Short mmCIF file of C-alpha atoms in Angstrom, two decimals:
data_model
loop_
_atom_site.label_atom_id
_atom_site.label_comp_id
_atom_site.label_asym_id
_atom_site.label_seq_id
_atom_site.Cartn_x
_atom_site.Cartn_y
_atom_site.Cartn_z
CA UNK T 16 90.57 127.28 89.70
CA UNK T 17 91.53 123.82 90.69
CA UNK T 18 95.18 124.12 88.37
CA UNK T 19 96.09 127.02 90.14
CA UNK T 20 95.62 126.09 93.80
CA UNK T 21 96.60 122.58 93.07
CA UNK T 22 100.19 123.74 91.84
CA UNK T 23 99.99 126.27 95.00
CA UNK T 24 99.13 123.44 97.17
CA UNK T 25 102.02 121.23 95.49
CA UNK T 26 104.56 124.74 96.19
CA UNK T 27 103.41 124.95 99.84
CA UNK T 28 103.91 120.86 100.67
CA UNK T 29 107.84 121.06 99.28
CA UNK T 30 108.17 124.76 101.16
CA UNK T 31 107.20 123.16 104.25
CA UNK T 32 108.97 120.04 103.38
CA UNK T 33 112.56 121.71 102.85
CA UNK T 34 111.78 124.35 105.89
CA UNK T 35 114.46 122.30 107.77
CA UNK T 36 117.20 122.51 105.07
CA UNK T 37 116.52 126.12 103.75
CA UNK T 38 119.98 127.16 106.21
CA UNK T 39 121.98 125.04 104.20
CA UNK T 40 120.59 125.61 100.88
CA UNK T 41 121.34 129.42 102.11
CA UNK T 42 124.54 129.12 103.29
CA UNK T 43 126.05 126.89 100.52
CA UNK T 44 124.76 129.74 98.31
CA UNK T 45 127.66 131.91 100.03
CA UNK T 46 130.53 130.06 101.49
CA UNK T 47 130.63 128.29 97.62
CA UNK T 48 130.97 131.64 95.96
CA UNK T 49 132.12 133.30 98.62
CA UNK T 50 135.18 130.66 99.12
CA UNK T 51 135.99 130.42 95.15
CA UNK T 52 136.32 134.46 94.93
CA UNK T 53 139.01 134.19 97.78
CA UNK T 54 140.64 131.59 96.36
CA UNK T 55 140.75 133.87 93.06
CA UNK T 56 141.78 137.18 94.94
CA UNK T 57 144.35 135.08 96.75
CA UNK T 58 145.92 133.86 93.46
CA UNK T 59 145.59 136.73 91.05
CA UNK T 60 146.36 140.50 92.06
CA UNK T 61 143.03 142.37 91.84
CA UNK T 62 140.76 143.62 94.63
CA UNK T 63 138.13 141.62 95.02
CA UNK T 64 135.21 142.69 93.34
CA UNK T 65 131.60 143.18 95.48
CA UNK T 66 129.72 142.21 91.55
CA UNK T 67 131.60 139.06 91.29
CA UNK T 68 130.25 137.87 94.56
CA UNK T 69 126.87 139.08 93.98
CA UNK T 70 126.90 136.93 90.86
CA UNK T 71 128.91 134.20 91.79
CA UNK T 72 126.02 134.34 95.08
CA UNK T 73 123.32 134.02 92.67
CA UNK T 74 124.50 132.05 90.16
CA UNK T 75 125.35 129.47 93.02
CA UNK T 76 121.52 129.71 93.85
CA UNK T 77 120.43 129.27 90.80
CA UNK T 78 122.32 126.49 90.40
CA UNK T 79 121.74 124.96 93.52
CA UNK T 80 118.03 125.20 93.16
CA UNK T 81 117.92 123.25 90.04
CA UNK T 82 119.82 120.57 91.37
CA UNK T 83 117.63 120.75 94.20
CA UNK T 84 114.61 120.72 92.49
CA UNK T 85 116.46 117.58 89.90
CA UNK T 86 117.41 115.47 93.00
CA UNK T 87 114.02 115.86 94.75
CA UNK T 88 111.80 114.82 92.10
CA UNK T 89 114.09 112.02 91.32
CA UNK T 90 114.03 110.81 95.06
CA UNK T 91 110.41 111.36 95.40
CA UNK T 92 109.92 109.67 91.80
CA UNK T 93 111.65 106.51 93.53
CA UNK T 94 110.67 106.63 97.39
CA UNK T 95 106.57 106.82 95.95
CA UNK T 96 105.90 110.47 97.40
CA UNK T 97 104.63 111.58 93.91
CA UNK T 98 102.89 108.71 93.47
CA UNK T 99 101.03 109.54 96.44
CA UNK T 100 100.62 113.40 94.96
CA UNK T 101 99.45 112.09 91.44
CA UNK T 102 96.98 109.57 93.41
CA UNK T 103 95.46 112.47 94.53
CA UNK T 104 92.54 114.13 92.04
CA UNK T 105 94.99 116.61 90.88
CA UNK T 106 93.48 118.87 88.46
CA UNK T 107 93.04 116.99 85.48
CA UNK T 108 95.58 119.24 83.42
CA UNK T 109 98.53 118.00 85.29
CA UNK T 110 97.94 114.57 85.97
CA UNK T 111 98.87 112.76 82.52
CA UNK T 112 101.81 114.53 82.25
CA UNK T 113 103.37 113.82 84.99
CA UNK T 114 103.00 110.30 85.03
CA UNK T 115 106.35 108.98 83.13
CA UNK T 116 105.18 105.29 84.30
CA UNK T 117 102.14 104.79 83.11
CA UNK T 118 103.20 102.84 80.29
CA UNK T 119 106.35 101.04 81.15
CA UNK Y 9 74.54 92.59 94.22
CA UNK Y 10 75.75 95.28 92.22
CA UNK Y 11 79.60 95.05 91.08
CA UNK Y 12 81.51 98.74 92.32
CA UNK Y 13 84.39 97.45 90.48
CA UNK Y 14 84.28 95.49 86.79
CA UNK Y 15 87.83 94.40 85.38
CA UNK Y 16 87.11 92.58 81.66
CA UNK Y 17 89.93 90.68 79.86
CA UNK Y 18 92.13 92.92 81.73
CA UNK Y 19 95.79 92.66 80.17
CA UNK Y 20 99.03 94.10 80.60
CA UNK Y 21 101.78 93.31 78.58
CA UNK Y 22 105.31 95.69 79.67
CA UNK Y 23 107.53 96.33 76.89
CA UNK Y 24 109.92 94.12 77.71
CA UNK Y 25 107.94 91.33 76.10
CA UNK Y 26 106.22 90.18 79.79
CA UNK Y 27 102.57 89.81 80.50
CA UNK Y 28 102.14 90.90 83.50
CA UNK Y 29 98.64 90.14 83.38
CA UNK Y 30 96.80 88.00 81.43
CA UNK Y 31 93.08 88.60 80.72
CA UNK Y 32 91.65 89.07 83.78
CA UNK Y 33 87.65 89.42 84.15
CA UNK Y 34 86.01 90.16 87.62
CA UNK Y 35 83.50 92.03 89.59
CA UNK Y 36 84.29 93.20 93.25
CA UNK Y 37 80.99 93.45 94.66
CA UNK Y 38 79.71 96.93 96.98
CA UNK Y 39 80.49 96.33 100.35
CA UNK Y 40 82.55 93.66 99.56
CA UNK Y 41 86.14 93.11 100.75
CA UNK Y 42 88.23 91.02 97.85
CA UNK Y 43 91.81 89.80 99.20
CA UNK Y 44 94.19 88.91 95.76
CA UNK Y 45 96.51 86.74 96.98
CA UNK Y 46 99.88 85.17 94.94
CA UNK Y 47 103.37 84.94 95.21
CA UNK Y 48 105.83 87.72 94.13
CA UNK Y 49 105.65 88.38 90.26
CA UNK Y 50 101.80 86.78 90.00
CA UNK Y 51 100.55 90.12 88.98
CA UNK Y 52 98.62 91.37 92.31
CA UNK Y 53 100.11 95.00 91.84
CA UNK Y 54 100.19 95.17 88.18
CA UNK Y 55 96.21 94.36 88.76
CA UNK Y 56 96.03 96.87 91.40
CA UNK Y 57 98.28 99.77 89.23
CA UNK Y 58 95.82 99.34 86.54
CA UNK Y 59 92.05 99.13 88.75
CA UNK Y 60 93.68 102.42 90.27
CA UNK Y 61 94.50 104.33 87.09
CA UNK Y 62 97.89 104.56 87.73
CA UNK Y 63 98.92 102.68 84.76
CA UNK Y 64 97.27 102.16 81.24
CA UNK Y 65 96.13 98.51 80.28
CA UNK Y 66 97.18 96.82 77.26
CA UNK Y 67 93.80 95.02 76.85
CA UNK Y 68 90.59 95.24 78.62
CA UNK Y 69 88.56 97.68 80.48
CA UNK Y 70 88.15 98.39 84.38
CA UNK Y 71 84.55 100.17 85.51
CA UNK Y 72 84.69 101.79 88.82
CA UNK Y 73 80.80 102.42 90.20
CA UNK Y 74 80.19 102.62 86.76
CA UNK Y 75 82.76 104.82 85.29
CA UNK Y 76 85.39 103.62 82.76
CA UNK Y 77 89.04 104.07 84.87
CA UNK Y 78 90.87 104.67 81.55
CA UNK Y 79 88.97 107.26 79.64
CA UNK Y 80 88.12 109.12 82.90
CA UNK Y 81 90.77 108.49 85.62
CA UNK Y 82 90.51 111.49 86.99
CA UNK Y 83 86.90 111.27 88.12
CA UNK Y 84 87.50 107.16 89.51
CA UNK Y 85 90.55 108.99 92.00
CA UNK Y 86 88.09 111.15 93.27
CA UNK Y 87 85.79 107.93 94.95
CA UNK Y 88 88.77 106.02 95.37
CA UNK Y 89 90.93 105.60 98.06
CA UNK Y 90 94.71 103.64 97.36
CA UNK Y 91 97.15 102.61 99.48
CA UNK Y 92 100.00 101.79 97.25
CA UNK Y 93 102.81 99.16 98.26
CA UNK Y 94 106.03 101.71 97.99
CA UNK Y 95 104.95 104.85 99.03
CA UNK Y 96 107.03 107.38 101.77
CA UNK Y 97 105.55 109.92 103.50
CA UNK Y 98 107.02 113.58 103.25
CA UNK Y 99 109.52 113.23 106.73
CA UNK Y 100 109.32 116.85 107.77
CA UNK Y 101 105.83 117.00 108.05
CA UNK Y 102 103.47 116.14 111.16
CA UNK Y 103 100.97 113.69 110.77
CA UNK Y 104 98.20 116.60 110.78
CA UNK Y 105 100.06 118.42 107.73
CA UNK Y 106 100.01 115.39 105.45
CA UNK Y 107 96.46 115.04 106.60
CA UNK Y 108 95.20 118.37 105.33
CA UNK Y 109 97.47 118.69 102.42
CA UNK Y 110 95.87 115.80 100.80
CA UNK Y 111 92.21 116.58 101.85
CA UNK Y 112 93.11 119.91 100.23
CA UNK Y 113 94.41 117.94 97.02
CA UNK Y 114 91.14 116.10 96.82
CA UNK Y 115 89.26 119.72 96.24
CA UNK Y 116 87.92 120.35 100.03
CA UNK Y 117 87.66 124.16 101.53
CA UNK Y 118 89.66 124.46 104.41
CA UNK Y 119 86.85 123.81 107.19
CA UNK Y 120 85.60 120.56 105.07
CA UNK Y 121 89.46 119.15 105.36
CA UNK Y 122 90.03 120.46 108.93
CA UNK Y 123 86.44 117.94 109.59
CA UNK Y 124 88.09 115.14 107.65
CA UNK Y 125 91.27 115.28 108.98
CA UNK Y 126 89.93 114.75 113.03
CA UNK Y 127 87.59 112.13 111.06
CA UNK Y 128 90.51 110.09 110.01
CA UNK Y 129 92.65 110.93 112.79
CA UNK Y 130 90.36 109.60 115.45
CA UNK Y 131 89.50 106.45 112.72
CA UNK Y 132 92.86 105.27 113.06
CA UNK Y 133 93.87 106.57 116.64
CA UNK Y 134 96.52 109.07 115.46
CA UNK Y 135 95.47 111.75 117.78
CA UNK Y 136 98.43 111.46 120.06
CA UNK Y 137 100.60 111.89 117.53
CA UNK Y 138 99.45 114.44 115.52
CA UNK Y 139 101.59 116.80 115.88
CA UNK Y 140 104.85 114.15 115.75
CA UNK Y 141 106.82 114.24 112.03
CA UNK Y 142 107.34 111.64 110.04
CA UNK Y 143 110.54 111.14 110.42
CA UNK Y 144 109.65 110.34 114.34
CA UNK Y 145 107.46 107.83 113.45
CA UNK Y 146 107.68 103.70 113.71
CA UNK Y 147 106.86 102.42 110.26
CA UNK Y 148 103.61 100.83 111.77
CA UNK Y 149 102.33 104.51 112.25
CA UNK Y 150 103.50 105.46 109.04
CA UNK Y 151 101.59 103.25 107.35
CA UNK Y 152 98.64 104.21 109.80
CA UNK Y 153 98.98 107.83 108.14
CA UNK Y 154 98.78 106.58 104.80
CA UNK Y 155 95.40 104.46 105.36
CA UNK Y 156 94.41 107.87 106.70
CA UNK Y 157 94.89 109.45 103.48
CA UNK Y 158 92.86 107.17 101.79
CA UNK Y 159 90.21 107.15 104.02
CA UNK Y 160 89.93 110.73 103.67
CA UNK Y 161 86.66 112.35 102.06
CA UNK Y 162 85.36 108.52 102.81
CA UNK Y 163 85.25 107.09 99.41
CA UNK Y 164 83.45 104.01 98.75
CA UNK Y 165 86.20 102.67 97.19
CA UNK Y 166 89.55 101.57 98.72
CA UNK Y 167 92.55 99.61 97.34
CA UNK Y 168 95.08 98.77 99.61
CA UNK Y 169 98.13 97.18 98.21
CA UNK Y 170 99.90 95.07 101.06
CA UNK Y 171 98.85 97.82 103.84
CA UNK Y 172 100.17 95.53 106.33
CA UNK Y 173 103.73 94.31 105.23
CA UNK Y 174 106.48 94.69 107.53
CA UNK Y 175 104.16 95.53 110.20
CA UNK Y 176 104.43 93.98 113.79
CA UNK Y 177 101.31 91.87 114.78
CA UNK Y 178 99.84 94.74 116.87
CA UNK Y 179 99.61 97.62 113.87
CA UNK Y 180 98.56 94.64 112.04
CA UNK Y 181 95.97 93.89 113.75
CA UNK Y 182 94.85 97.75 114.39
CA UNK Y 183 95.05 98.12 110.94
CA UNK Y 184 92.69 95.12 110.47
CA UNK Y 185 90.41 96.44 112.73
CA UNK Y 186 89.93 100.04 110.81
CA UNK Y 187 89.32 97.80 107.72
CA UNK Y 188 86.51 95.63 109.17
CA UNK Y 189 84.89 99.02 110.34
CA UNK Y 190 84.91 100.12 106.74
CA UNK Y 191 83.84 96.81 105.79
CA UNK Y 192 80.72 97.49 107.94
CA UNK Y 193 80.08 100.97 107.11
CA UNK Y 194 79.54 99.54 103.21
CA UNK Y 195 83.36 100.11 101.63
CA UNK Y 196 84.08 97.96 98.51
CA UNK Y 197 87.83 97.35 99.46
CA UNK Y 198 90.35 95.27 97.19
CA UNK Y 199 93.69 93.80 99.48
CA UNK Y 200 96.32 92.45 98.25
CA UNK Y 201 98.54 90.37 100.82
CA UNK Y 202 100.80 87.74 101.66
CA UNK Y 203 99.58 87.14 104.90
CA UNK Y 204 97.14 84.65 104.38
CA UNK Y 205 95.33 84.93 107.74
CA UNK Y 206 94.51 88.58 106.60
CA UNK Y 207 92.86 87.36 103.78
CA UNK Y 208 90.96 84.42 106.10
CA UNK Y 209 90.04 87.14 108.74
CA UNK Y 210 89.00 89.99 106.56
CA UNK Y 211 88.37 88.82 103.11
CA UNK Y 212 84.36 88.00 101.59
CA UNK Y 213 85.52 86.33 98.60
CA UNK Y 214 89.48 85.47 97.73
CA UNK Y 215 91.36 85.34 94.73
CA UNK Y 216 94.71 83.68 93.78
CA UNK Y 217 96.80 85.56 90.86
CA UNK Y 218 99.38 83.32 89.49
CA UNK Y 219 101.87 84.01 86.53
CA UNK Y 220 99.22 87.22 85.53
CA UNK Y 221 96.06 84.94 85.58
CA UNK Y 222 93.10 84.54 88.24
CA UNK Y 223 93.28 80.84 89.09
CA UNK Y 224 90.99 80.63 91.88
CA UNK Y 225 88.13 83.38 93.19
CA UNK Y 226 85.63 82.08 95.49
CA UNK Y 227 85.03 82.43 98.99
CA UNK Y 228 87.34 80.29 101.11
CA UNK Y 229 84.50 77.23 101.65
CA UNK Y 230 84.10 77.54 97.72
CA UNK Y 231 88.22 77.09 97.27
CA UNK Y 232 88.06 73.96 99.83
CA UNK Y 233 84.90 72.39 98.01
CA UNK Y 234 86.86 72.73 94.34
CA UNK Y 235 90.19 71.45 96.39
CA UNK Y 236 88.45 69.00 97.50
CA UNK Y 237 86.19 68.20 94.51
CA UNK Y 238 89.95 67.52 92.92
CA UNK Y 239 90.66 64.62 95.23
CA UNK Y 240 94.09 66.18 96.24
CA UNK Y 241 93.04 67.31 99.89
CA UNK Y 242 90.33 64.95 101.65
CA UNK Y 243 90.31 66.75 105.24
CA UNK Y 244 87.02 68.69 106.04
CA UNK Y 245 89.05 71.49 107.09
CA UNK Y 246 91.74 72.67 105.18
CA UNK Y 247 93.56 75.53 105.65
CA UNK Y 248 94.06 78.59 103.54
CA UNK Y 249 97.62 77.90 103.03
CA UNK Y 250 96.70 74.19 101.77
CA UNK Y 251 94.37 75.53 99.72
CA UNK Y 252 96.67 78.48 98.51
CA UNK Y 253 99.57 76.00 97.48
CA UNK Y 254 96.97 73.81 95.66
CA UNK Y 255 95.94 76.94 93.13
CA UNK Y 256 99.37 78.52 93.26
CA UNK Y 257 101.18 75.09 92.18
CA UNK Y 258 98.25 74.42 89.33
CA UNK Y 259 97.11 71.10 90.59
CA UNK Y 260 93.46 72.02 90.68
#
């Protein structure tokens, strides 16, 4: 189905896209956490707590990813690279909507 | 000679109030390569935007080989080929990724894109750097790579929106070259361009866009003999630019 492999196509382009920046992404998503629940430890008098990282860890991915995900199709919105995507025959079911411009 | 693309009363008023063009009617004949020429604001990508389905007319209708580009845009991008003005390439990716991605994206297996992608590579001599990312690339070769994803699958259709700004004479002239080979293998091509020796060396027919209207479309003997026929240039041999300033300025 055209949909399906065209949204798995779209997937594969931004994996291989962000391959170089996946280390950061990563590590942000622990030295963020990991340096706010020291900073807590250090000022309160608890131990620290191995669930409070693990959530802080993925909260800080989760939130990271939707910036991510914000900032990149804002850039490629601006810099033409989705252009260039929608130019393509996407399957027909994705096409319209994506197209914020069409009618400026 | 059959028209592959048919713009009537083509308008496109933005909401801000501005026509951005202003009833434009014209056939683009197959095989034929039409350069739209006009200075910044006349309309050439507005014209363009619309003929390529990326944006909705106000007025009008555009036909491309005989199917209506509004009510079925998704089957015109599948025999056209655009090169828009503002596009960047993804700069982590080698030439040969972008390449396939996109023949994938226009519904070949993998074999029938692996084909097209050495077709297009050795079309526009990217082979030595086909395994060099984007990011490595001069901007000469990165408009290269986008030609090459037009030209992939070979539609009979391209629209190239000022391919060759910003390029040095050498790309410019490579890129030329690819489009004069298309021109012979049959391509209907539209160009828009500032370069008015593009439009002299490649160009069948020209046409000048001013203020969202077609003031002059003819082939460049057919814009001297109305130039001329005005009495405001008397040489034999006027150049495009002459003739260009004559349209663009409405004295004609």
């Amino acid at each position: 189905m055209k949909f399906i492999r065209d949204v798995m196509l779209v997937f594969w382009l931004y994996v291989q896209e962000s391959r170089s920046c996946i280390g950061y992404f990563l590590l942000s998503a622990v030295l963020l956490p990991g340096g706010l629940l020291l900073f807590t430890t250090g000022v309160s008098e608890g131990r620290p707590s191995l669930r409070l990282l693990a959530g802080s860890m993925l909260f800080a991915l989760s939130m990271l990813s939707i910036m991510g995900l914000g900032s990149t199709l804002l850039e490629d919105r601006f810099r033409g690279r989705l252009k260039l995507i929608l130019m393509s025959s996407l399957a027909l079911v994705l096409w319209p909507r994506l197209l914020p411009w069409r009618d400026e | 000679m059959p028209a592959a693309i048919r713009i009537r009363g083509l308008s496109k008023r933005y909401r801000s109030g501005i026509l951005a063009t202003a009833n434009l009617t014209l056939d683009v004949y197959e095989g034929e390569l039409l350069a739209l020429l006009g200075p910044n604001g006349s309309g050439k990508t507005t014209l363009v935007r619309q003929v390529t389905t990326e944006m909705r007319p106000s007025e009008g209708s555009v036909e491309i080989m005989g199917i209506d580009a509004i009510r079925h845009g998704q089957r015109v991008k599948q025999i056209i080929g655009v090169v828009p003005q503002e596009a960047e390439l993804f700069e982590h990716l080698t030439v040969e990724q972008h390449l396939f991605y996109f023949a994938l994206f226009r519904g070949m297996d993998r074999p029938g894109a692996r084909r097209c992608v050495e077709s297009a590579i050795d079309e526009l001599l990217l082979g030595e750097r086909r395994k060099d990312v984007i990011k490595h690339l001069s901007s000469g070769l990165k408009r290269r790579v986008l030609v090459a994803i037009a030209l992939l699958s070979d539609p009979p259709v391209l629209v190239l929106d000022e391919p060759t700004t910003g390029l040095d004479p050498e790309s410019r002239r490579a890129l030329w070259q690819v489009l004069l080979e298309r021109k012979r293998r049959g391509s209907t091509m539209i160009l828009t361009t500032h370069y008015l020796e593009e439009a002299e060396v490649l160009a069948d027919r020209i046409g000048i866009l001013s203020h969202g209207k077609l003031v002059a479309l003819g082939t460049l003997s057919e814009l001297r003999r109305k130039v001329r026929g005005s009495g405001l240039l008397d040489g034999s041999e006027e150049g495009l630019m002459e003739v260009y300033f004559r349209f663009v300025e409405e004295k004609v």
